[in-house]
């Protein structure tokens, strides 16, 4: 094996919890060399062998670095990813890929021109609930799915001191949680025909969208995606209804909370859901509890390595990131104009692999 020499740009919540632990946990695949941490040395405590640098130039000018992972505020994704591509590096950029479709399209063009890989970190494809959902659909136990609903509700009336809740480009939960939900819908059902959305700023003092409700109409499937910060009783996390039955799933994948608590992916219980939140399948054969699949965000990095070194299929394609950002823009326009929008300008054909 030839590990990919890797640098991480940003060591906030995303870098600290959702990238660095998985890169470091795969030393057979990744040679973790550098972290761009602007003013602190927090990363040094956990990764003493990794060089901490104070500028992006220190990474881009290092001829040994092959891969740059960008996990910084949304409005910087395009700038850092473009700089890395122009420096001849492969790029993994956190979701959302960029804050405009035009920026995402430009990154795709540059990557193709330079024969480099640009991938979007859609780690929630490898969450326990998402993997279980995919298994249930593929089993045929639901028949043809005609309705899917997914939510990321929270109850947090108070505001945080975070750029995500200020009036900066790319802030708010539509770009944050919405990027996950939209990608999941596209991943499961392909390309929608129409979209209608409603967004709000509900909490006093907030400067960014903190509630959205999006309905996507596919050829034979209606999808509702919603998230809000004022939902104490959250209800089912996922609902699937088909011609043969229904699948209802409560609770959330445990990886997010575990990562925030400092638990590492090497923990033997990593990604295992509590049986109390296993999903319920109800079809002609009766009701049964479906044990959740093991979640593992690290699968993203395993698959990415196999693409780079072995030529395997790249599952998280840059076109997928472009399509998500395009739908976010169209959702904002739909909410503003209060009308159903025909979905347009998505990149086709794009293979979505379940």
Coordinates of C-alpha atoms in Angstrom, one line a residue:
X1 CA 0.0 0.0 0.0
X2 CA 1.1 3.6 -0.7
X3 CA -0.6 5.9 1.9
X4 CA -1.8 9.2 0.5
X5 CA 0.2 12.1 2.0
X6 CA -2.5 14.3 3.5
X7 CA -3.0 17.8 4.9
X8 CA -6.0 19.1 6.8
X9 CA -7.2 22.7 6.3
X10 CA -9.1 23.8 9.5
X11 CA -9.3 22.3 12.9
X12 CA -12.7 23.6 14.2
X13 CA -15.5 21.2 14.9
X14 CA -15.5 19.6 11.5
X15 CA -11.8 19.0 11.3
X16 CA -11.4 18.0 14.9
X17 CA -14.4 15.6 15.0
X18 CA -15.3 14.5 11.5
X19 CA -12.1 14.4 9.5
X20 CA -8.9 14.1 11.5
X21 CA -10.0 11.1 13.6
X22 CA -10.9 9.1 10.5
X23 CA -7.8 10.0 8.6
X24 CA -5.6 9.1 11.6
X25 CA -7.5 5.9 12.1
X26 CA -6.5 4.7 8.6
X27 CA -2.6 4.9 8.6
X28 CA -2.5 2.1 6.0
X29 CA -4.3 4.5 3.6
X30 CA -3.3 8.0 4.8
X31 CA 0.0 9.5 5.8
X32 CA -1.3 12.4 7.9
X33 CA 1.4 15.1 7.5
X34 CA 0.0 18.6 8.1
X35 CA -2.8 20.6 9.8
X36 CA -3.5 24.3 9.1
X37 CA -4.5 25.7 12.4
X38 CA -4.5 29.5 12.2
X39 CA -3.5 30.5 15.8
X40 CA -3.7 27.5 18.2
X41 CA -1.9 24.2 18.7
X42 CA -4.9 22.2 19.8
X43 CA -4.3 19.5 17.2
X44 CA -0.8 18.8 18.5
X45 CA -2.3 17.3 21.7
X46 CA -3.9 14.5 19.8
X47 CA -1.6 14.3 16.7
X48 CA 1.9 15.1 18.0
X49 CA 3.6 13.8 14.8
X50 CA 1.6 16.0 12.5
X51 CA 3.1 19.4 11.6
X52 CA 1.0 22.4 12.5
X53 CA 1.2 25.3 10.0
X54 CA -0.2 28.8 10.1
X55 CA -0.9 29.3 6.4
X56 CA -2.5 27.5 3.5
X57 CA 0.7 28.4 1.5
X58 CA 2.8 26.1 3.7
X59 CA 0.6 23.2 2.6
X60 CA 0.3 24.2 -1.1
X61 CA 4.0 24.8 -1.5
X62 CA 4.9 21.3 0.0
X63 CA 5.5 19.1 -3.0
X64 CA 5.0 15.9 -1.0
X65 CA 1.4 16.7 -0.1
X66 CA -1.0 14.9 -2.4
X67 CA -4.4 15.5 -0.8
X68 CA -5.8 18.6 0.8
X69 CA -8.9 18.2 3.0
X70 CA -10.9 21.5 3.4
X71 CA -13.0 21.8 6.5
X72 CA -13.4 25.5 7.1
X73 CA -16.4 27.9 7.2
X74 CA -18.7 27.4 4.1
X75 CA -17.8 30.7 2.5
X76 CA -14.1 29.7 2.3
X77 CA -14.6 26.2 0.7
X78 CA -14.3 27.5 -2.8
X79 CA -11.2 29.6 -2.2
X80 CA -9.2 26.9 -0.5
X81 CA -10.3 24.1 -2.7
X82 CA -9.5 26.1 -5.9
X83 CA -6.1 27.0 -4.5
X84 CA -5.3 23.3 -3.7
X85 CA -6.4 22.2 -7.2
X86 CA -4.3 24.9 -8.8
X87 CA -1.4 23.7 -6.8
X88 CA -1.8 20.2 -8.2
X89 CA -3.4 18.6 -5.1
X90 CA -6.4 16.3 -4.9
X91 CA -9.2 17.8 -2.8
X92 CA -11.8 16.6 -0.3
X93 CA -14.1 19.5 0.6
X94 CA -16.6 19.4 3.4
X95 CA -20.3 19.8 2.5
X96 CA -21.7 22.0 1.2
X97 CA -19.1 21.9 -1.6
X98 CA -19.4 25.7 -2.1
X99 CA -22.1 28.3 -1.5
X100 CA -23.0 28.8 -5.2
X101 CA -23.5 26.4 -8.0
X102 CA -21.2 28.6 -10.2
X103 CA -18.3 28.1 -7.8
X104 CA -19.0 24.3 -7.6
X105 CA -19.0 24.1 -11.4
X106 CA -15.7 25.9 -11.7
X107 CA -14.1 23.5 -9.2
X108 CA -15.3 20.6 -11.4
X109 CA -13.8 22.2 -14.5
X110 CA -10.5 22.9 -12.9
X111 CA -10.2 19.4 -11.5
X112 CA -10.9 17.8 -14.9
X113 CA -8.4 20.1 -16.6
X114 CA -5.7 19.2 -14.2
X115 CA -6.7 15.5 -14.0
X116 CA -7.2 15.8 -10.3
X117 CA -9.9 14.4 -7.9
X118 CA -12.3 16.7 -6.2
X119 CA -14.8 15.0 -3.9
X120 CA -17.4 16.2 -1.4
X121 CA -17.4 14.8 2.1
X122 CA -21.0 13.5 2.3
X123 CA -20.3 11.4 5.4
X124 CA -23.9 11.0 6.3
X125 CA -24.2 8.4 3.5
X126 CA -22.4 6.1 6.0
X127 CA -24.5 6.8 9.0
X128 CA -26.3 3.9 10.7
X129 CA -29.7 5.1 9.8
X130 CA -28.8 5.9 6.1
X131 CA -27.2 2.4 5.7
X132 CA -30.2 0.7 7.3
X133 CA -32.6 2.7 5.0
X134 CA -30.7 1.7 1.9
X135 CA -30.8 -2.0 3.0
X136 CA -34.5 -1.9 3.6
X137 CA -35.2 -0.3 0.1
X138 CA -32.9 -2.8 -1.7
X139 CA -34.6 -5.7 0.0
X140 CA -37.9 -4.9 -1.7
X141 CA -39.8 -5.2 1.5
X142 CA -41.6 -1.9 0.9
X143 CA -42.4 -2.5 -2.8
X144 CA -42.2 0.8 -4.8
X145 CA -41.5 3.7 -2.5
X146 CA -44.0 6.5 -3.1
X147 CA -43.2 8.7 -0.1
X148 CA -40.0 9.5 1.9
X149 CA -39.6 12.0 4.8
X150 CA -36.5 12.9 6.6
X151 CA -35.8 15.5 9.3
X152 CA -33.0 16.9 11.4
X153 CA -35.0 18.7 14.0
X154 CA -33.4 20.1 17.2
X155 CA -34.6 22.0 20.2
X156 CA -32.2 24.9 20.8
X157 CA -34.0 28.2 21.4
X158 CA -30.8 30.0 22.3
X159 CA -28.3 31.2 19.7
X160 CA -24.7 30.1 19.6
X161 CA -21.8 32.4 19.0
X162 CA -21.1 30.9 15.6
X163 CA -20.8 32.1 12.0
X164 CA -23.5 29.6 11.2
X165 CA -26.1 31.9 12.8
X166 CA -24.9 35.2 11.4
X167 CA -25.6 36.9 8.1
X168 CA -22.7 35.6 6.2
X169 CA -22.9 33.7 2.9
X170 CA -23.5 30.0 3.4
X171 CA -24.8 30.3 6.9
X172 CA -27.9 28.7 8.3
X173 CA -29.2 25.2 8.5
X174 CA -30.3 24.9 4.9
X175 CA -26.6 24.9 3.9
X176 CA -25.7 22.9 7.0
X177 CA -28.2 20.1 7.7
X178 CA -30.0 20.7 4.4
X179 CA -26.9 19.7 2.4
X180 CA -27.1 16.2 4.1
X181 CA -30.8 15.8 3.6
X182 CA -30.8 16.9 -0.1
X183 CA -27.9 14.6 -0.8
X184 CA -29.7 11.7 0.8
X185 CA -32.8 12.3 -1.3
X186 CA -30.7 12.4 -4.5
X187 CA -28.7 9.4 -3.5
X188 CA -31.9 7.4 -3.0
X189 CA -34.1 8.6 -5.8
X190 CA -32.0 10.3 -8.5
X191 CA -33.0 13.6 -10.0
X192 CA -36.2 15.3 -9.0
X193 CA -38.6 17.0 -11.4
X194 CA -39.9 19.9 -9.1
X195 CA -39.2 21.6 -5.9
X196 CA -41.1 23.8 -3.5
X197 CA -39.6 25.2 -0.3
X198 CA -40.4 27.3 2.7
X199 CA -37.7 28.8 4.9
X200 CA -37.8 30.9 8.1
X201 CA -35.7 32.7 10.7
X202 CA -37.7 31.7 13.7
X203 CA -35.6 32.4 16.8
X204 CA -35.4 35.9 18.1
X205 CA -32.1 37.6 17.1
X206 CA -31.0 35.0 14.5
X207 CA -29.6 36.3 11.3
X208 CA -29.7 33.0 9.4
X209 CA -32.3 30.5 8.3
X210 CA -33.1 28.2 11.1
X211 CA -36.1 26.3 9.6
X212 CA -36.8 24.9 6.2
X213 CA -39.4 22.6 4.7
X214 CA -38.6 21.2 1.2
X215 CA -40.8 19.0 -1.0
X216 CA -39.2 17.3 -4.0
X217 CA -41.2 15.4 -6.5
X218 CA -39.5 12.6 -8.3
X219 CA -41.1 10.5 -11.1
X220 CA -43.0 8.2 -8.7
X221 CA -41.8 9.4 -5.3
X222 CA -42.7 12.4 -3.1
X223 CA -39.9 13.5 -0.7
X224 CA -40.2 15.9 2.2
X225 CA -37.1 17.3 3.9
X226 CA -37.3 19.5 7.0
X227 CA -35.2 20.8 9.8
X228 CA -35.8 23.3 12.6
X229 CA -34.3 24.5 15.9
X230 CA -37.6 24.8 17.8
X231 CA -38.8 21.2 17.8
X232 CA -38.8 19.6 21.3
X233 CA -40.8 16.5 20.3
X234 CA -39.0 15.5 17.1
X235 CA -41.0 12.5 15.9
X236 CA -39.6 10.0 13.4
X237 CA -36.2 10.7 12.0
X238 CA -37.1 8.8 8.8
X239 CA -40.3 7.6 7.2
X240 CA -40.6 5.5 4.1
X241 CA -44.0 4.4 2.7
X242 CA -44.3 2.0 -0.3
X243 CA -46.8 -0.2 -2.1
X244 CA -46.1 -3.1 0.3
X245 CA -45.5 -1.4 3.6
X246 CA -43.8 1.2 5.7
X247 CA -40.5 1.7 7.5
X248 CA -40.3 4.2 10.5
X249 CA -37.0 5.1 12.2
X250 CA -36.5 7.2 15.3
X251 CA -33.3 8.6 16.8
X252 CA -30.0 9.5 15.2
X253 CA -26.8 7.9 14.3
X254 CA -24.5 7.9 17.4
X255 CA -21.3 8.9 15.6
X256 CA -22.0 12.6 15.7
X257 CA -22.4 12.7 19.5
X258 CA -19.5 10.3 20.1
X259 CA -17.1 12.4 18.0
X260 CA -18.1 15.5 19.9
X261 CA -17.4 13.7 23.1
X262 CA -13.9 12.8 22.0
X263 CA -14.6 9.1 21.4
X264 CA -12.4 7.8 18.6
X265 CA -13.6 5.6 15.7
X266 CA -11.3 2.8 16.9
X267 CA -13.7 2.3 19.8
X268 CA -15.3 -1.2 19.4
X269 CA -18.8 0.3 19.9
X270 CA -18.3 3.0 17.3
X271 CA -21.4 3.5 15.1
X272 CA -23.6 1.0 16.9
X273 CA -27.1 2.2 17.6
X274 CA -29.0 1.5 20.8
X275 CA -31.7 -1.1 20.1
X276 CA -34.3 1.3 21.5
X277 CA -34.1 3.3 18.2
X278 CA -34.0 0.5 15.8
X279 CA -36.5 1.0 12.9
X280 CA -40.0 -0.6 12.5
X281 CA -40.9 -2.4 9.3
X282 CA -44.5 -3.1 8.7
X283 CA -45.6 -5.0 5.6
X284 CA -47.8 -7.9 4.6
X285 CA -45.6 -10.2 6.7
X286 CA -46.4 -8.2 9.8
X287 CA -44.4 -5.9 12.0
X288 CA -40.7 -6.5 12.8
X289 CA -37.9 -4.5 14.3
X290 CA -35.0 -4.0 11.9
X291 CA -31.6 -3.9 13.7
X292 CA -29.6 -0.9 12.5
X293 CA -26.5 -1.3 10.3
X294 CA -23.2 -0.2 11.9
X295 CA -22.4 3.4 11.0
X296 CA -18.9 4.3 9.9
X297 CA -18.0 7.7 8.5
X298 CA -14.5 6.3 7.9
X299 CA -15.9 4.3 5.0
X300 CA -15.9 7.5 3.0
X301 CA -12.1 7.7 3.4
X302 CA -11.6 4.0 2.7
X303 CA -13.5 4.3 -0.6
X304 CA -11.7 7.6 -1.5
X305 CA -8.3 5.9 -1.1
X306 CA -9.4 2.9 -3.3
X307 CA -10.4 5.4 -6.0
X308 CA -7.1 7.3 -5.9
X309 CA -4.8 4.3 -5.6
X310 CA -6.7 1.4 -7.1
X311 CA -9.1 3.1 -9.6
X312 CA -12.3 2.1 -7.9
X313 CA -15.4 4.1 -8.5
X314 CA -15.5 7.5 -6.8
X315 CA -18.9 7.4 -5.0
X316 CA -19.0 11.0 -3.7
X317 CA -18.6 12.8 -7.0
X318 CA -18.1 16.6 -7.4
X319 CA -21.2 16.6 -9.6
X320 CA -23.2 15.4 -6.5
X321 CA -21.9 18.4 -4.6
X322 CA -22.8 20.7 -7.4
X323 CA -26.4 19.3 -7.6
X324 CA -26.9 19.8 -3.8
X325 CA -25.8 23.4 -4.0
X326 CA -28.0 24.0 -7.0
X327 CA -31.0 22.7 -5.2
X328 CA -30.2 24.8 -2.2
X329 CA -30.2 27.9 -4.4
X330 CA -33.5 26.8 -6.0
X331 CA -35.0 26.2 -2.6
X332 CA -34.1 29.7 -1.5
X333 CA -35.7 31.1 -4.7
X334 CA -38.8 29.0 -4.3
X335 CA -39.2 30.2 -0.7
X336 CA -38.7 33.8 -1.8
X337 CA -41.2 33.6 -4.7
X338 CA -43.6 31.2 -2.9
X339 CA -44.0 28.9 -5.8
X340 CA -43.2 25.4 -7.1
X341 CA -40.0 25.5 -9.2
X342 CA -39.1 23.1 -12.0
X343 CA -35.7 21.6 -11.1
X344 CA -33.1 22.6 -13.7
X345 CA -29.4 22.9 -14.3
X346 CA -28.4 19.7 -12.6
X347 CA -25.5 17.8 -14.0
X348 CA -26.7 14.7 -15.9
X349 CA -26.2 11.9 -16.1
X350 CA -24.7 11.3 -12.7
X351 CA -24.6 7.9 -11.2
X352 CA -25.8 7.7 -7.6
X353 CA -24.7 4.5 -6.0
X354 CA -26.7 3.0 -3.1

